[in-house]
């Protein structure tokens, strides 16, 4: 049986400039964007909260538990 979603997703990290309120300057931060129809196939929908678990060289994204 063939999967309807990818087992690997290649993304790139980008820099984003964020304005700082107290200082009249900008702060450079790293940004990661993940998008695709396959996210809904895995149960991730727009507006849902997620938790990002952080390990060395690894990010694990899970749906936040509903209370």
XYZ file of C-alpha atoms in Angstrom:
67
model
C 0.000 0.000 0.000
C 1.364 3.414 -0.974
C 1.532 6.300 1.501
C -0.337 9.483 0.629
C 2.201 11.645 2.468
C 5.983 11.921 2.318
C 8.242 10.186 4.826
C 10.812 12.984 4.508
C 10.364 16.717 3.973
C 13.210 18.982 2.941
C 13.038 22.533 4.244
C 15.479 25.404 4.598
C 16.249 27.712 7.492
C 16.033 31.421 6.750
C 16.902 34.635 8.531
C 14.100 36.993 9.449
C 14.468 40.534 10.742
C 12.195 41.339 13.688
C 11.758 44.903 14.915
C 12.657 45.513 18.552
C 10.328 47.772 20.485
C 12.760 49.336 22.935
C 15.611 49.721 20.494
C 15.141 51.359 17.137
C 16.797 48.421 15.413
C 16.034 44.945 14.161
C 16.912 41.546 15.573
C 17.953 38.782 13.159
C 16.332 35.418 14.018
C 16.261 32.028 12.315
C 12.961 30.854 10.832
C 11.670 27.458 9.678
C 8.500 27.146 7.589
C 6.721 23.832 6.998
C 3.792 23.712 4.584
C 1.935 21.283 2.381
C -1.309 19.404 1.963
C 0.301 16.365 3.553
C 0.155 18.092 6.967
C -3.644 17.697 6.999
C -3.280 14.056 5.980
C -1.245 13.604 9.172
C -3.804 15.433 11.345
C -2.229 18.918 11.463
C -4.770 21.631 10.586
C -4.515 25.433 10.448
C -5.220 27.007 13.833
C -4.199 23.989 15.914
C -1.577 24.372 18.634
C 1.570 22.280 18.356
C 4.424 21.436 20.697
C 7.986 21.392 19.383
C 10.247 19.053 21.356
C 13.866 20.079 21.055
C 16.761 17.628 20.999
C 20.266 18.029 19.657
C 20.016 18.131 15.839
C 16.337 17.136 15.974
C 12.927 18.835 16.254
C 9.833 16.738 16.989
C 6.494 18.403 16.201
C 3.358 17.058 17.887
C -0.180 18.328 18.363
C -0.652 20.031 21.723
C -2.883 18.111 24.108
C -6.410 19.501 24.315
C -7.508 20.332 27.868
